[in-house]
PDB file of C-alpha atoms in Angstrom:
ATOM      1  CA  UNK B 489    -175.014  83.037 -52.187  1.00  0.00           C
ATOM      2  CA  UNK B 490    -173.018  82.304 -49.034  1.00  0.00           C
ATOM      3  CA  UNK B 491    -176.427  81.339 -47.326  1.00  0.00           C
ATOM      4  CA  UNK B 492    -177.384  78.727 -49.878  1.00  0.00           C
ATOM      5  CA  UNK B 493    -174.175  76.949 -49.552  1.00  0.00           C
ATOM      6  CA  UNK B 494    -174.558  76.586 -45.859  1.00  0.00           C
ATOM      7  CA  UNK B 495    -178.165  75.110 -46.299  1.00  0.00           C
ATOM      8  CA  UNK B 496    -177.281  72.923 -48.615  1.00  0.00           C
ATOM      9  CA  UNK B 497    -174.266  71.594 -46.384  1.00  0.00           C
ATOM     10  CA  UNK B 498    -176.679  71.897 -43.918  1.00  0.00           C
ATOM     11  CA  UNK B 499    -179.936  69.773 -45.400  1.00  0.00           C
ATOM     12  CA  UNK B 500    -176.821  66.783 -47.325  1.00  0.00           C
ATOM     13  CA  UNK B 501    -175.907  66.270 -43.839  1.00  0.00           C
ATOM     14  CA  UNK B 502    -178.813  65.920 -41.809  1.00  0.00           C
ATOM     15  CA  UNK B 503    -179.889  62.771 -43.992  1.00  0.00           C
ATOM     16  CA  UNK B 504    -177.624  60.337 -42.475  1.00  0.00           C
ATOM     17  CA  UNK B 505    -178.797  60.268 -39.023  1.00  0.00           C
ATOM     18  CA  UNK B 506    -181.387  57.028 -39.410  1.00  0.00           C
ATOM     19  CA  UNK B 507    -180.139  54.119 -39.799  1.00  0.00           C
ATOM     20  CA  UNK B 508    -179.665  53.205 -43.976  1.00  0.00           C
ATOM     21  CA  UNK B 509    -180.971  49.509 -43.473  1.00  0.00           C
ATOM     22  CA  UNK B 510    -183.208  47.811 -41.302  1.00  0.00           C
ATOM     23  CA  UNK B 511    -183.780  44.259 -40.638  1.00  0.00           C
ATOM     24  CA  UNK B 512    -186.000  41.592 -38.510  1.00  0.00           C
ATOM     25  CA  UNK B 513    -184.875  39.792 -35.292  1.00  0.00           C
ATOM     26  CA  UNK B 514    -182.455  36.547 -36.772  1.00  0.00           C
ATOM     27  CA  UNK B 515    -182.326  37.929 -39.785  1.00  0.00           C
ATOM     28  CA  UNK B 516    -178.916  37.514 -41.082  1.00  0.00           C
ATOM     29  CA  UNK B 517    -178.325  40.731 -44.056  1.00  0.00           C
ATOM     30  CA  UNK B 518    -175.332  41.077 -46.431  1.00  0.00           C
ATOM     31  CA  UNK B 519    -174.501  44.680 -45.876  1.00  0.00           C
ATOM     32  CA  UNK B 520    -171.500  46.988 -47.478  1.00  0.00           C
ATOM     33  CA  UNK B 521    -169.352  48.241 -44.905  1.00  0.00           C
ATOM     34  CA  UNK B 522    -166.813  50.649 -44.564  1.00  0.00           C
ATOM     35  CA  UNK B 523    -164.371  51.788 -41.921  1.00  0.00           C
ATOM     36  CA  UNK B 524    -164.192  55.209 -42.987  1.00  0.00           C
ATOM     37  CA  UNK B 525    -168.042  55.589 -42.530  1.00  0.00           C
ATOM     38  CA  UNK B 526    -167.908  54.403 -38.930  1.00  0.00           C
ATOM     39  CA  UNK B 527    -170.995  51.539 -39.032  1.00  0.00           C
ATOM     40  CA  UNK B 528    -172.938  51.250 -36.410  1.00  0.00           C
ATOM     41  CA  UNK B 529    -176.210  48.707 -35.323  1.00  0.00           C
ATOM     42  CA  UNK B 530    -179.246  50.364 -33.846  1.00  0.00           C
ATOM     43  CA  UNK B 531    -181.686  48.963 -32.224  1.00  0.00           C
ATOM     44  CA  UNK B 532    -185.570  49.886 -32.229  1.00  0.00           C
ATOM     45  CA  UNK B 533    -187.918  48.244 -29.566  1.00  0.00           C
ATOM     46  CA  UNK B 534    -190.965  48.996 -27.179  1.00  0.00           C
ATOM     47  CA  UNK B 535    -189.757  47.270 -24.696  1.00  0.00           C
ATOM     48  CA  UNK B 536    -185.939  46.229 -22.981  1.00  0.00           C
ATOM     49  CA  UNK B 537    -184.374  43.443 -24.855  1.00  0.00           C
ATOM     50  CA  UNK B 538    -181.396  40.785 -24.823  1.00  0.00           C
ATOM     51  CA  UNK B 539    -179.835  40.944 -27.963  1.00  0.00           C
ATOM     52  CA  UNK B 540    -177.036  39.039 -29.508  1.00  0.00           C
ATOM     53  CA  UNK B 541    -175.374  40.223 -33.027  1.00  0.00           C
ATOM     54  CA  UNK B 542    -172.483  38.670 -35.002  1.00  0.00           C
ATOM     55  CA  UNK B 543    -170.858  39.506 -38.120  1.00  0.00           C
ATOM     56  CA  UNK B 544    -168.705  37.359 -40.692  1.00  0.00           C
ATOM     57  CA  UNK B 545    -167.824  37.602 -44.138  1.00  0.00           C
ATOM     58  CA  UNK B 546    -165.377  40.705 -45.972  1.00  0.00           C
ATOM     59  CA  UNK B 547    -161.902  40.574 -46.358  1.00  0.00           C
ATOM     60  CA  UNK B 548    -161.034  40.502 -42.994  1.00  0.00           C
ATOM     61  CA  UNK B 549    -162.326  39.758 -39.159  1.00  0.00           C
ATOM     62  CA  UNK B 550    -164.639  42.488 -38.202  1.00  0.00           C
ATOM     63  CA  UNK B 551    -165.542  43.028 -34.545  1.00  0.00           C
ATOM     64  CA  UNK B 552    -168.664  44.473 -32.716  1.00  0.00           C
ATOM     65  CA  UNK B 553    -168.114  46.550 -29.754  1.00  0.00           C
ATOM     66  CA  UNK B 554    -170.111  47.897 -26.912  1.00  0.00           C
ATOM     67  CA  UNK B 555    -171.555  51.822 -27.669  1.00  0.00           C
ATOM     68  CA  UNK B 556    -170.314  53.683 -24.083  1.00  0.00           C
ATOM     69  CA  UNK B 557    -173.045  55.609 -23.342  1.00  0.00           C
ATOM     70  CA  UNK B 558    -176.632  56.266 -24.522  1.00  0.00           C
ATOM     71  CA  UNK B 559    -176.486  57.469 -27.412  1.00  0.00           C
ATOM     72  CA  UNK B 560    -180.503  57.717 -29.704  1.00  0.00           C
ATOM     73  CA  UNK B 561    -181.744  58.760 -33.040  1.00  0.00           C
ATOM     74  CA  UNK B 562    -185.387  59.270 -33.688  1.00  0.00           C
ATOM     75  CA  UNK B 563    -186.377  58.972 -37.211  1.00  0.00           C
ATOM     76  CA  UNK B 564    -190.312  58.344 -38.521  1.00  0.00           C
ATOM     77  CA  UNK B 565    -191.721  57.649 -34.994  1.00  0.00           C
ATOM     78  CA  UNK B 566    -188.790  55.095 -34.452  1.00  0.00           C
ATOM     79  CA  UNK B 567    -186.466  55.490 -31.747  1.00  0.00           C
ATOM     80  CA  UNK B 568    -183.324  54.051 -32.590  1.00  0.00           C
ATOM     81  CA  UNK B 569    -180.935  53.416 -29.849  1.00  0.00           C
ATOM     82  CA  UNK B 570    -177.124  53.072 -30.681  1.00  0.00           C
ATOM     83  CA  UNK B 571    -175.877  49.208 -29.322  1.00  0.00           C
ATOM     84  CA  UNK B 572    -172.781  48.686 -31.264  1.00  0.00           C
ATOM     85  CA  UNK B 573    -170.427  49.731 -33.374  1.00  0.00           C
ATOM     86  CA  UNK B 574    -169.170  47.626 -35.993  1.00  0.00           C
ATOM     87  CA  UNK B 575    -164.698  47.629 -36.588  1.00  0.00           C
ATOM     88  CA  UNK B 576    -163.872  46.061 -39.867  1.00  0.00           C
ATOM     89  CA  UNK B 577    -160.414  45.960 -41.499  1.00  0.00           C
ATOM     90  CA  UNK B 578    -161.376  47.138 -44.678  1.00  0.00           C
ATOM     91  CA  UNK B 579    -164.335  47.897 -46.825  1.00  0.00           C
ATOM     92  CA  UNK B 580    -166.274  44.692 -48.201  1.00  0.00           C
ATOM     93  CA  UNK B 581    -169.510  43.061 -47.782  1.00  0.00           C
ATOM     94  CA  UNK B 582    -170.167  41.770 -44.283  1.00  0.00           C
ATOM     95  CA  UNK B 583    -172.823  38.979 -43.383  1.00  0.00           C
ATOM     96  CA  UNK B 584    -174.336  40.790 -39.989  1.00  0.00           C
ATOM     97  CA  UNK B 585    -177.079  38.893 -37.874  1.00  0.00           C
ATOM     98  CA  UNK B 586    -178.722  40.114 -34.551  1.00  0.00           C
ATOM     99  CA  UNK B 587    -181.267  37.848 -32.861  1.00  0.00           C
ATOM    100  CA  UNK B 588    -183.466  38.667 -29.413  1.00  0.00           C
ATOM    101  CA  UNK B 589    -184.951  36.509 -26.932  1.00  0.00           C
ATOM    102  CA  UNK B 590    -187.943  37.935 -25.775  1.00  0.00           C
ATOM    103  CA  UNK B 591    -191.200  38.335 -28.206  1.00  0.00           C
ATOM    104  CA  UNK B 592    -191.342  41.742 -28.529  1.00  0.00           C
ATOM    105  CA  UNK B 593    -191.350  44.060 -31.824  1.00  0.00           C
ATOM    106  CA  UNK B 594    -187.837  44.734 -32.417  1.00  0.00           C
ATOM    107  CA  UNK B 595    -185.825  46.203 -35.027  1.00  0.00           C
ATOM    108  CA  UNK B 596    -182.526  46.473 -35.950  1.00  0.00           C
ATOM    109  CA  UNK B 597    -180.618  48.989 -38.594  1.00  0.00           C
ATOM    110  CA  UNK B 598    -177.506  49.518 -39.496  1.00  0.00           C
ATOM    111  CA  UNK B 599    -175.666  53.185 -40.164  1.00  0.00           C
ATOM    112  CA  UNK B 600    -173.038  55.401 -39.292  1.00  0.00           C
ATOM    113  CA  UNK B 601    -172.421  55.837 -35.959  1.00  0.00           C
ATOM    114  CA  UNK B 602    -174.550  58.619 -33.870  1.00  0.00           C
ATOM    115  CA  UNK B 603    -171.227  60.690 -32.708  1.00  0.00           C
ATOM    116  CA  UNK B 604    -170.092  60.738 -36.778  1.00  0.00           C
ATOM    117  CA  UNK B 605    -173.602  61.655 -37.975  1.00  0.00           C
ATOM    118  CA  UNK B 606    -174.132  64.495 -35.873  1.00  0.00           C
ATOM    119  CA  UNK B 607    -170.446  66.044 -36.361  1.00  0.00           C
ATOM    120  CA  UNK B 608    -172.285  65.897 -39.872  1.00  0.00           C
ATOM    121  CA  UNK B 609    -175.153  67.771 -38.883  1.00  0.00           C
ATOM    122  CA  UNK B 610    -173.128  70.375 -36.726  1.00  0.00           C
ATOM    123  CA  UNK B 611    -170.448  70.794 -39.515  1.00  0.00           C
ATOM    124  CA  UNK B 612    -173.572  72.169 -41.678  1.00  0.00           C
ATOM    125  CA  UNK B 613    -174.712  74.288 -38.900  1.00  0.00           C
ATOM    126  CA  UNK B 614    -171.403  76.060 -38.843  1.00  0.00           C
ATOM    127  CA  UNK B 615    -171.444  76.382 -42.365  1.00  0.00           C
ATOM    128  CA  UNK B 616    -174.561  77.973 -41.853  1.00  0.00           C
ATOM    129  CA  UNK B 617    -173.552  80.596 -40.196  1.00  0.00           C
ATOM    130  CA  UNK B 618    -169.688  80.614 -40.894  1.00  0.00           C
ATOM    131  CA  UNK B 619    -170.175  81.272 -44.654  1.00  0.00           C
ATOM    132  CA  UNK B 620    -172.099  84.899 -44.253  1.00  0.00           C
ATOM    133  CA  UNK B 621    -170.379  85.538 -41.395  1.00  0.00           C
ATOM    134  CA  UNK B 622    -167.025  85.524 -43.501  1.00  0.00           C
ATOM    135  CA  UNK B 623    -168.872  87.419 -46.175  1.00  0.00           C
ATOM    136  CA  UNK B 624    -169.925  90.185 -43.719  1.00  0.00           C
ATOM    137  CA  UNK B 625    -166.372  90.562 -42.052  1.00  0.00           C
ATOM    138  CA  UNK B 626    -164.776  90.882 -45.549  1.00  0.00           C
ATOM    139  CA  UNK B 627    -167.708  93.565 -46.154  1.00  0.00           C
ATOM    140  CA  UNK B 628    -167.023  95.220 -43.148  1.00  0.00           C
ATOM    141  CA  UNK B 629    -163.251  95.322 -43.385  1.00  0.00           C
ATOM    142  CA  UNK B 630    -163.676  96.808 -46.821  1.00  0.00           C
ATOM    143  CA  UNK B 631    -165.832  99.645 -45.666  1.00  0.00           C
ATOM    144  CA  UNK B 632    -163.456 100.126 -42.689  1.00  0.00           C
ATOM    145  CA  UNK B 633    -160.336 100.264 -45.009  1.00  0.00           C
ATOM    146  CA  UNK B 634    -162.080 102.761 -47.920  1.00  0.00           C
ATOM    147  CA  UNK B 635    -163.126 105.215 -45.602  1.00  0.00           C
ATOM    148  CA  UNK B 636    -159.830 104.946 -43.704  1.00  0.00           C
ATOM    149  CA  UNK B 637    -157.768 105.741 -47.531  1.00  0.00           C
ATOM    150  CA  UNK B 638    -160.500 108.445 -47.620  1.00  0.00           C
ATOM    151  CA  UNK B 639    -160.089 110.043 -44.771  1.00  0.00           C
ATOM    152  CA  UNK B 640    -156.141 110.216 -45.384  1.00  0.00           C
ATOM    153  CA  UNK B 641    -156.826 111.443 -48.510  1.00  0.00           C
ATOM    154  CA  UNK B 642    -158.817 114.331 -47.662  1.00  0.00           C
ATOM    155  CA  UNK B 643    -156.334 115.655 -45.019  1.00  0.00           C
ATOM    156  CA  UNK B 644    -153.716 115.572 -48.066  1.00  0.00           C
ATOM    157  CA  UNK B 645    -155.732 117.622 -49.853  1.00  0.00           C
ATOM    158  CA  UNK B 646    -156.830 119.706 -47.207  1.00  0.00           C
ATOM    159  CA  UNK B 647    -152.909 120.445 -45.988  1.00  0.00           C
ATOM    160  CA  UNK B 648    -151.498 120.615 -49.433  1.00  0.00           C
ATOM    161  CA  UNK B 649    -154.596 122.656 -50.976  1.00  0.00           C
TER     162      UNK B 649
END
């Protein structure tokens, strides 16, 4: 029993690591965000690219920031590199638009950020093996402590008998 709840924290969190929504070079997308999911925009490309993204819209100024670091996610022979993350006062819908110069085949997607999804996917691990591990500990304490009331219980007997 133990073991299917840590797959199946294990498998519901693995799904989030792709990007939820892709769209085209200067395509401008009306996307739901919120804060508490930590958005991020990916970028998938064959080649180096200048991009430029901007978002309007919701109930209040949202800002893109830089990703520190190098931070991928390879989903259906894409490879989806982390380029910003998206800070927005409060959940709404958000008008989000991210254009490139060069002619190449680009991509851009928008999900939660790579750092959140994979405390996701590592959360299920440990469940994974957490779960029965608890289960075998209680197991093992309860062996350890009815043998211990047995043993005690059979040098009663023997000294009173």
């Amino acid at each position: 029993m133990c073991t299917v709840v840590g797959v199946v924290m294990f498998t519901g969190s693995v799904t989030g690591l792709a990007p939820i929504r892709a769209f085209a070079s200067g395509e401008t997308v009306t996307v739901p965000i919120d804060p508490a999911d930590k958005p991020a925009i990916y970028l998938a490309s064959d080649t180096p690219v200048t991009y430029e993204c901007s978002i309007s819209g919701g109930p209040g100024q949202a800002r893109l920031a830089k990703t520190t670091g190098t931070q991928t996610l390879t989903e259906g022979g894409n490879v989806w590199e982390q380029i910003l993350v998206i800070n927005a006062p409060a959940a709404g819908d958000y008008r989000l638009t991210c254009a490139n110069q060069e002619q190449a085949n680009v991509r851009y997607g928008i999900g939660p950020e790579a750092i959140a999804a994979l405390g996701g996917v590592f959360g299920g691990l440990a469940a994974l093996v957490l779960i029965p591990g608890a289960g075998l500990l209680v197991a093992i304490g309860g062996t350890i402590a009815v043998l211990v009331r047995r043993n005690g219980s059979r040098k009663r007997l023997a000294v009173g008998g």
